[in-house]
Amino acid sequence: MEQMVDDSLEDAFQHRIDAEVKIEPRDWMPERYRASLVRQIAQHAHSEIIGMQPEGNWITRAPSLRRKAILLAKVQDEAGHGLYLYSAAETLGVDREALVDMLQTGRQKYSSIFNYPTLSWADVGSIGWLVDGAAITNQLALTHTSYGPYARAMVKICREESFHQRQGFELLWHLSHGTEAQHEMAQESVNRWWWPSLMMFGPPDHSSPNSEQSMRWGIKRVSNDELRRRFVDMTVPQARALGVLLPDPELRWNESTGHHDFGPINWDEFHRVVGGDGPCNAERLTRRRRAHEEGEWVREAARSWATRHVPARIEAA
Ligand code: BYC
């Protein structure tokens, strides 16, 4: 009997998804839909927060006050994105502290891209241009995801990411059109970030375990390979405008498909980095744990303020 009720609820749920009706926090949803969303949104939130580290590394060494102000604002935006996303995850009944603990104990992932080091100032440009460019390509599709709070968070995030991408492009353009040494710095940085950026979209469709179900539930709207293809098609003409080369001898326009062909991605490297063995995995987590411990007094103060003031405000309202 219970099974029949669940089946009919699940049918009604799937009808709503197929009819493009957004699912909201108080709506009935299959437990696996909820768990899959928590997994993806938490991973996304963790990526925003860990993603502050590689760029934050250059705040004290930005070459001018203007560049420093821009970079500070960008890194602060990433913290804001993390907050929207943790809030979206909380609407699914999970506790933010529990999610942070999952990140810090390595039980939840964050994007592979943030396990690579930022070795030169040009890396700030490459992250903006390539990493934020890849993020927007994915996140534009996610503005149509089936879960309302996630879709709405994505709209604001995409607007800000679009500004981030342009600042990265502008930074690299100036380097690329500067002195010979600056041009070389831009090219060397693009050489290092290109392939990891392509890996951000996840494994190829045929070996992506979550894709099929996530597409059926409208969590994912576009497949990993299709997003990667869109990113390559968008980025090739931008590289030409920047005057940098993309480090792939097999990259060329294919008249018959109307898209660019590109060379093979090193999936062994991807799995190694996701599995914890990338160049900066240990450093990123150590730093995150330390920041969390050092921020305890702020959380404590916020909690005690809330205990004293929030109930009174709610009563007064
Ligand atoms: N890195 O079945 P699949 C940003 C995992 S931050 C690590 O295809 P799915 C920014 C995947 O989780 C942008 N792990 O998975 C911030 C799964 O493992 P589990 C971050 C990856 O979920 C600061 C397994 O591989 N954006 O914008 O269907 C500065 C199999 O994959 C990765 C998001 O997080 C990866 N790259 O699709 C600048 C977007 N790829 O969980 C910029 C939201 C795959 O089963 N997330 N895995 O143990 C998504 O759209 C999807 O989760 C993915 C993967 C497309 C990433």
Short mmCIF file of C-alpha atoms and ligand atoms in Angstrom, two decimals:
data_model
loop_
_atom_site.label_atom_id
_atom_site.label_comp_id
_atom_site.label_asym_id
_atom_site.label_seq_id
_atom_site.Cartn_x
_atom_site.Cartn_y
_atom_site.Cartn_z
CA MET A 1 0.00 0.00 0.00
CA GLU A 2 2.78 2.43 1.05
CA GLN A 3 4.66 1.54 -2.14
CA MET A 4 1.58 2.37 -4.27
CA VAL A 5 1.23 5.78 -2.60
CA ASP A 6 4.92 6.47 -3.21
CA ASP A 7 4.62 5.40 -6.86
CA SER A 8 1.70 7.69 -7.50
CA LEU A 9 3.45 10.59 -5.75
CA GLU A 10 6.52 9.92 -7.85
CA ASP A 11 4.43 9.87 -11.05
CA ALA A 12 2.83 13.19 -10.13
CA PHE A 13 6.28 14.59 -9.32
CA GLN A 14 7.67 13.52 -12.71
CA HIS A 15 4.63 15.09 -14.45
CA ARG A 16 5.39 18.40 -12.77
CA ILE A 17 9.03 18.20 -13.85
CA ASP A 18 7.99 17.34 -17.43
CA ALA A 19 5.56 20.28 -17.42
CA GLU A 20 8.43 22.59 -16.36
CA VAL A 21 6.81 23.43 -13.01
CA LYS A 22 9.50 24.34 -10.48
CA ILE A 23 9.80 22.16 -7.38
CA GLU A 24 9.72 24.22 -4.18
CA PRO A 25 11.03 23.32 -0.68
CA ARG A 26 7.65 22.28 0.79
CA ASP A 27 6.63 20.15 -2.21
CA TRP A 28 6.81 16.38 -1.98
CA MET A 29 9.95 15.04 -3.67
CA PRO A 30 11.56 11.59 -3.92
CA GLU A 31 14.29 11.12 -1.34
CA ARG A 32 16.82 10.41 -4.11
CA TYR A 33 15.98 13.73 -5.83
CA ARG A 34 16.57 15.55 -2.54
CA ALA A 35 19.85 13.71 -1.91
CA SER A 36 21.11 14.32 -5.43
CA LEU A 37 20.36 18.03 -5.17
CA VAL A 38 22.06 18.29 -1.78
CA ARG A 39 25.11 16.55 -3.27
CA GLN A 40 25.32 18.88 -6.27
CA ILE A 41 24.42 22.16 -4.52
CA ALA A 42 26.80 21.45 -1.63
CA GLN A 43 29.60 20.62 -4.05
CA HIS A 44 28.86 23.85 -5.87
CA ALA A 45 28.84 25.89 -2.61
CA HIS A 46 32.12 24.31 -1.46
CA SER A 47 33.67 25.16 -4.86
CA GLU A 48 32.80 28.83 -4.45
CA ILE A 49 34.36 28.96 -0.98
CA ILE A 50 37.50 26.94 -1.80
CA GLY A 51 37.71 28.90 -5.08
CA MET A 52 38.49 32.03 -3.07
CA GLN A 53 41.92 30.63 -2.16
CA PRO A 54 43.80 30.49 -5.47
CA GLU A 55 42.83 34.06 -6.38
CA GLY A 56 43.10 35.31 -2.79
CA ASN A 57 46.74 34.28 -3.07
CA TRP A 58 47.33 37.34 -5.30
CA ILE A 59 45.43 40.05 -3.39
CA THR A 60 48.53 41.32 -1.59
CA ARG A 61 50.58 41.23 -4.80
CA ALA A 62 48.17 42.81 -7.30
CA PRO A 63 50.20 45.15 -9.53
CA SER A 64 48.06 48.26 -8.93
CA LEU A 65 45.40 49.63 -6.58
CA ARG A 66 42.81 49.30 -9.35
CA ARG A 67 43.63 45.62 -9.90
CA LYS A 68 43.64 44.98 -6.16
CA ALA A 69 40.18 46.57 -5.72
CA ILE A 70 38.77 44.50 -8.60
CA LEU A 71 40.26 41.27 -7.26
CA LEU A 72 39.04 41.95 -3.71
CA ALA A 73 35.51 42.54 -5.02
CA LYS A 74 35.63 39.35 -7.09
CA VAL A 75 36.83 37.16 -4.24
CA GLN A 76 34.15 38.67 -2.01
CA ASP A 77 31.53 37.86 -4.67
CA GLU A 78 32.61 34.19 -4.52
CA ALA A 79 31.93 34.17 -0.76
CA GLY A 80 28.48 35.58 -1.51
CA HIS A 81 27.85 32.81 -4.06
CA GLY A 82 28.79 30.25 -1.43
CA LEU A 83 26.24 31.82 0.94
CA TYR A 84 23.38 31.74 -1.60
CA LEU A 85 24.19 28.12 -2.38
CA TYR A 86 24.45 26.95 1.25
CA SER A 87 21.10 28.68 1.82
CA ALA A 88 19.60 26.89 -1.18
CA ALA A 89 20.90 23.57 0.21
CA GLU A 90 19.40 24.37 3.63
CA THR A 91 15.92 24.61 2.08
CA LEU A 92 16.31 20.85 1.50
CA GLY A 93 16.53 20.22 5.24
CA VAL A 94 20.30 19.94 5.67
CA ASP A 95 22.28 21.90 8.18
CA ARG A 96 25.03 24.24 6.96
CA GLU A 97 27.42 23.21 9.74
CA ALA A 98 26.99 19.58 8.67
CA LEU A 99 27.81 20.46 5.05
CA VAL A 100 30.90 22.41 6.07
CA ASP A 101 31.99 19.44 8.15
CA MET A 102 31.52 17.13 5.13
CA LEU A 103 33.79 19.40 3.09
CA GLN A 104 36.43 19.64 5.77
CA THR A 105 36.56 15.94 6.38
CA GLY A 106 36.78 15.18 2.65
CA ARG A 107 33.35 13.47 2.45
CA GLN A 108 32.01 15.98 -0.07
CA LYS A 109 33.79 17.25 -3.15
CA TYR A 110 34.56 20.64 -4.62
CA SER A 111 35.52 21.44 -8.20
CA SER A 112 38.75 19.83 -9.41
CA ILE A 113 39.89 23.15 -10.88
CA PHE A 114 40.73 24.66 -7.49
CA ASN A 115 43.41 22.08 -6.81
CA TYR A 116 45.78 23.78 -9.25
CA PRO A 117 48.20 26.50 -8.08
CA THR A 118 48.21 30.18 -9.08
CA LEU A 119 51.86 30.66 -9.99
CA SER A 120 51.77 34.05 -11.73
CA TRP A 121 49.65 37.21 -11.79
CA ALA A 122 48.35 36.13 -15.21
CA ASP A 123 46.61 33.23 -13.45
CA VAL A 124 44.12 35.73 -12.04
CA GLY A 125 43.25 36.56 -15.65
CA SER A 126 43.09 32.91 -16.72
CA ILE A 127 40.80 32.03 -13.82
CA GLY A 128 38.47 34.89 -14.74
CA TRP A 129 38.49 34.17 -18.46
CA LEU A 130 38.59 30.36 -18.54
CA VAL A 131 37.38 29.14 -15.13
CA ASP A 132 34.57 31.66 -14.77
CA GLY A 133 33.83 31.21 -18.48
CA ALA A 134 33.40 27.47 -17.95
CA ALA A 135 31.38 28.11 -14.78
CA ILE A 136 28.96 30.44 -16.61
CA THR A 137 28.51 27.98 -19.47
CA ASN A 138 27.38 25.39 -16.90
CA GLN A 139 25.47 27.77 -14.67
CA LEU A 140 23.44 29.40 -17.45
CA ALA A 141 21.97 25.95 -18.06
CA LEU A 142 21.39 25.60 -14.30
CA THR A 143 19.19 28.73 -14.22
CA HIS A 144 16.60 26.34 -15.76
CA THR A 145 17.15 23.57 -13.21
CA SER A 146 13.97 22.08 -11.75
CA TYR A 147 14.51 23.07 -8.09
CA GLY A 148 13.29 26.66 -7.56
CA PRO A 149 15.76 27.93 -4.92
CA TYR A 150 18.77 26.58 -6.89
CA ALA A 151 17.52 28.06 -10.18
CA ARG A 152 16.93 31.47 -8.59
CA ALA A 153 20.36 31.51 -6.90
CA MET A 154 21.90 30.78 -10.31
CA VAL A 155 20.37 33.87 -11.94
CA LYS A 156 22.17 36.29 -9.60
CA ILE A 157 25.37 34.23 -9.64
CA CYS A 158 25.49 34.19 -13.45
CA ARG A 159 25.23 37.98 -13.62
CA GLU A 160 28.22 38.31 -11.32
CA GLU A 161 30.20 35.53 -13.03
CA SER A 162 29.72 37.29 -16.32
CA PHE A 163 31.43 40.39 -14.89
CA HIS A 164 34.19 38.14 -13.51
CA GLN A 165 34.77 36.57 -16.88
CA ARG A 166 35.11 39.97 -18.56
CA GLN A 167 37.58 41.23 -15.96
CA GLY A 168 39.72 38.11 -16.59
CA PHE A 169 39.59 38.69 -20.33
CA GLU A 170 40.50 42.37 -19.92
CA LEU A 171 43.40 41.56 -17.58
CA LEU A 172 44.82 38.98 -20.00
CA TRP A 173 44.29 41.29 -22.98
CA HIS A 174 46.51 43.92 -21.37
CA LEU A 175 49.20 41.36 -20.56
CA SER A 176 49.00 39.79 -23.97
CA HIS A 177 49.35 43.19 -25.68
CA GLY A 178 52.02 44.43 -23.25
CA THR A 179 55.75 43.72 -23.24
CA GLU A 180 57.17 40.46 -24.58
CA ALA A 181 57.61 39.19 -21.00
CA GLN A 182 53.98 40.03 -20.16
CA HIS A 183 52.76 38.29 -23.30
CA GLU A 184 54.77 35.20 -22.37
CA MET A 185 53.32 35.26 -18.86
CA ALA A 186 49.78 35.31 -20.30
CA GLN A 187 50.52 32.47 -22.73
CA GLU A 188 52.22 30.31 -20.09
CA SER A 189 49.25 30.73 -17.78
CA VAL A 190 46.70 29.84 -20.49
CA ASN A 191 48.78 26.74 -21.27
CA ARG A 192 48.38 25.54 -17.67
CA TRP A 193 44.64 26.38 -17.20
CA TRP A 194 43.19 25.23 -20.51
CA TRP A 195 42.94 21.47 -19.92
CA PRO A 196 41.86 21.67 -16.25
CA SER A 197 39.10 24.09 -17.37
CA LEU A 198 37.79 21.49 -19.82
CA MET A 199 37.72 18.96 -16.97
CA MET A 200 35.42 21.19 -14.91
CA PHE A 201 32.43 19.90 -16.88
CA GLY A 202 32.92 16.42 -15.45
CA PRO A 203 33.58 13.02 -17.06
CA PRO A 204 32.41 12.22 -20.60
CA ASP A 205 28.67 11.49 -20.89
CA HIS A 206 29.21 7.75 -21.33
CA SER A 207 30.99 7.53 -17.96
CA SER A 208 28.98 10.07 -15.96
CA PRO A 209 27.07 8.01 -13.37
CA ASN A 210 24.69 10.78 -12.23
CA SER A 211 23.76 12.33 -15.58
CA GLU A 212 20.92 10.14 -16.76
CA GLN A 213 18.81 10.44 -13.62
CA SER A 214 19.71 14.11 -13.10
CA MET A 215 18.57 14.90 -16.66
CA ARG A 216 15.30 13.00 -16.14
CA TRP A 217 14.64 15.05 -13.02
CA GLY A 218 15.58 18.30 -14.75
CA ILE A 219 18.39 18.95 -12.27
CA LYS A 220 20.83 18.94 -15.18
CA ARG A 221 19.56 20.42 -18.44
CA VAL A 222 22.57 19.94 -20.66
CA SER A 223 25.06 17.04 -20.65
CA ASN A 224 28.72 17.34 -19.59
CA ASP A 225 30.04 16.84 -23.16
CA GLU A 226 27.57 19.28 -24.71
CA LEU A 227 28.52 21.98 -22.15
CA ARG A 228 32.21 21.32 -22.82
CA ARG A 229 31.59 21.67 -26.57
CA ARG A 230 29.74 24.98 -26.07
CA PHE A 231 32.63 26.27 -23.95
CA VAL A 232 35.24 25.38 -26.59
CA ASP A 233 33.19 26.97 -29.38
CA MET A 234 32.79 30.15 -27.32
CA THR A 235 36.43 30.36 -26.22
CA VAL A 236 38.34 29.77 -29.47
CA PRO A 237 37.41 33.15 -31.05
CA GLN A 238 38.07 34.88 -27.72
CA ALA A 239 41.60 33.39 -27.64
CA ARG A 240 42.13 34.79 -31.14
CA ALA A 241 41.03 38.25 -29.96
CA LEU A 242 43.37 37.96 -26.97
CA GLY A 243 46.28 36.94 -29.15
CA VAL A 244 47.03 33.75 -27.20
CA LEU A 245 47.19 30.16 -28.45
CA LEU A 246 45.18 27.37 -26.90
CA PRO A 247 47.57 24.48 -26.15
CA ASP A 248 45.92 21.81 -28.27
CA PRO A 249 47.45 20.86 -31.65
CA GLU A 250 44.25 18.99 -32.55
CA LEU A 251 41.97 21.98 -32.03
CA ARG A 252 40.32 22.94 -35.32
CA TRP A 253 37.02 24.02 -36.83
CA ASN A 254 35.01 21.13 -38.25
CA GLU A 255 32.90 22.32 -41.17
CA SER A 256 30.68 19.24 -41.17
CA THR A 257 29.70 19.35 -37.47
CA GLY A 258 29.71 23.15 -37.21
CA HIS A 259 31.82 22.87 -34.04
CA HIS A 260 35.46 22.68 -33.01
CA ASP A 261 37.20 19.33 -32.68
CA PHE A 262 39.63 19.09 -29.81
CA GLY A 263 42.23 16.65 -28.55
CA PRO A 264 41.81 13.97 -25.85
CA ILE A 265 41.44 15.04 -22.22
CA ASN A 266 43.66 13.39 -19.63
CA TRP A 267 40.96 11.67 -17.55
CA ASP A 268 43.57 9.91 -15.40
CA GLU A 269 44.68 13.31 -14.20
CA PHE A 270 41.04 14.32 -13.55
CA HIS A 271 40.37 11.23 -11.43
CA ARG A 272 43.62 11.70 -9.55
CA VAL A 273 42.77 15.32 -8.71
CA VAL A 274 39.16 14.53 -7.75
CA GLY A 275 40.43 11.62 -5.67
CA GLY A 276 42.55 13.97 -3.54
CA ASP A 277 45.93 13.73 -5.24
CA GLY A 278 46.09 17.02 -7.15
CA PRO A 279 48.86 19.60 -6.72
CA CYS A 280 47.01 21.62 -4.03
CA ASN A 281 44.31 19.35 -2.51
CA ALA A 282 45.98 19.06 0.90
CA GLU A 283 46.87 22.75 1.04
CA ARG A 284 43.31 23.88 0.18
CA LEU A 285 41.68 21.74 2.86
CA THR A 286 44.26 22.61 5.52
CA ARG A 287 43.75 26.29 4.89
CA ARG A 288 39.94 25.93 4.94
CA ARG A 289 40.02 24.08 8.25
CA ARG A 290 42.28 26.72 9.76
CA ALA A 291 40.04 29.57 8.54
CA HIS A 292 37.03 27.75 10.02
CA GLU A 293 38.72 27.37 13.40
CA GLU A 294 39.89 30.98 13.40
CA GLY A 295 36.36 32.15 12.54
CA GLU A 296 34.74 30.39 15.49
CA TRP A 297 34.58 33.60 17.54
CA VAL A 298 32.60 35.30 14.73
CA ARG A 299 30.06 32.46 14.57
CA GLU A 300 29.83 32.48 18.36
CA ALA A 301 29.16 36.23 18.41
CA ALA A 302 26.55 35.92 15.63
CA ARG A 303 24.80 33.07 17.45
CA SER A 304 24.63 34.96 20.71
CA TRP A 305 23.33 38.10 18.95
CA ALA A 306 20.68 36.03 17.19
CA THR A 307 19.61 34.31 20.44
CA ARG A 308 19.10 37.67 22.11
CA HIS A 309 17.50 39.62 19.24
CA VAL A 310 15.84 37.37 16.68
CA PRO A 311 12.96 35.92 18.80
CA ALA A 312 11.98 39.41 19.94
CA ARG A 313 11.88 40.64 16.36
CA ILE A 314 9.81 37.70 15.19
CA GLU A 315 7.31 38.29 18.03
CA ALA A 316 7.14 41.97 17.20
CA ALA A 317 6.46 41.28 13.50
N1 BYC B 1 35.37 18.39 -9.94
O1 BYC B 1 28.15 11.89 -12.77
P1 BYC B 1 28.94 13.15 -12.90
C1 BYC B 1 33.02 28.74 -9.71
C2 BYC B 1 32.32 14.30 -9.79
S1 BYC B 1 32.89 27.23 -8.99
C3 BYC B 1 35.14 17.54 -8.92
O2 BYC B 1 29.03 13.76 -14.26
P2 BYC B 1 27.27 15.31 -11.97
C4 BYC B 1 34.09 29.66 -9.31
C5 BYC B 1 30.82 14.31 -9.52
O3 BYC B 1 30.52 15.10 -8.38
C6 BYC B 1 32.02 26.26 -10.16
N2 BYC B 1 34.28 16.48 -9.00
O4 BYC B 1 28.40 14.21 -11.82
C7 BYC B 1 34.35 29.85 -7.97
C8 BYC B 1 30.54 12.85 -9.33
O5 BYC B 1 30.95 12.42 -8.05
P3 BYC B 1 29.89 12.12 -6.86
C9 BYC B 1 31.56 25.01 -9.58
C10 BYC B 1 33.63 16.35 -10.18
O6 BYC B 1 27.01 15.90 -10.62
C11 BYC B 1 35.43 30.67 -7.60
C12 BYC B 1 31.53 12.19 -10.31
O7 BYC B 1 32.53 13.13 -10.56
N3 BYC B 1 30.41 24.65 -10.36
O8 BYC B 1 32.24 29.01 -10.52
O9 BYC B 1 26.11 14.78 -12.74
C13 BYC B 1 36.21 31.29 -8.56
C14 BYC B 1 30.86 11.79 -11.60
O10 BYC B 1 30.41 12.95 -12.35
C15 BYC B 1 33.83 17.20 -11.26
C16 BYC B 1 29.61 23.63 -10.01
O11 BYC B 1 29.83 22.97 -9.03
C17 BYC B 1 34.75 18.25 -11.12
N4 BYC B 1 35.03 19.11 -12.11
O12 BYC B 1 27.94 16.44 -12.89
C18 BYC B 1 35.89 31.11 -9.90
C19 BYC B 1 28.42 23.41 -10.91
N5 BYC B 1 33.04 16.79 -12.28
O13 BYC B 1 29.30 13.49 -6.46
C20 BYC B 1 34.83 30.29 -10.29
C21 BYC B 1 27.38 22.51 -10.31
C22 BYC B 1 32.40 15.70 -11.86
O14 BYC B 1 28.83 11.22 -7.43
N6 BYC B 1 27.69 21.13 -10.53
N7 BYC B 1 32.75 15.44 -10.59
O15 BYC B 1 30.72 11.53 -5.76
C23 BYC B 1 27.39 20.48 -11.68
O16 BYC B 1 26.88 21.06 -12.63
C24 BYC B 1 27.65 19.01 -11.74
O17 BYC B 1 27.78 18.53 -10.41
C25 BYC B 1 28.92 18.62 -12.58
C26 BYC B 1 29.11 17.11 -12.47
C27 BYC B 1 28.70 19.01 -14.03
C28 BYC B 1 30.16 19.31 -12.02
#
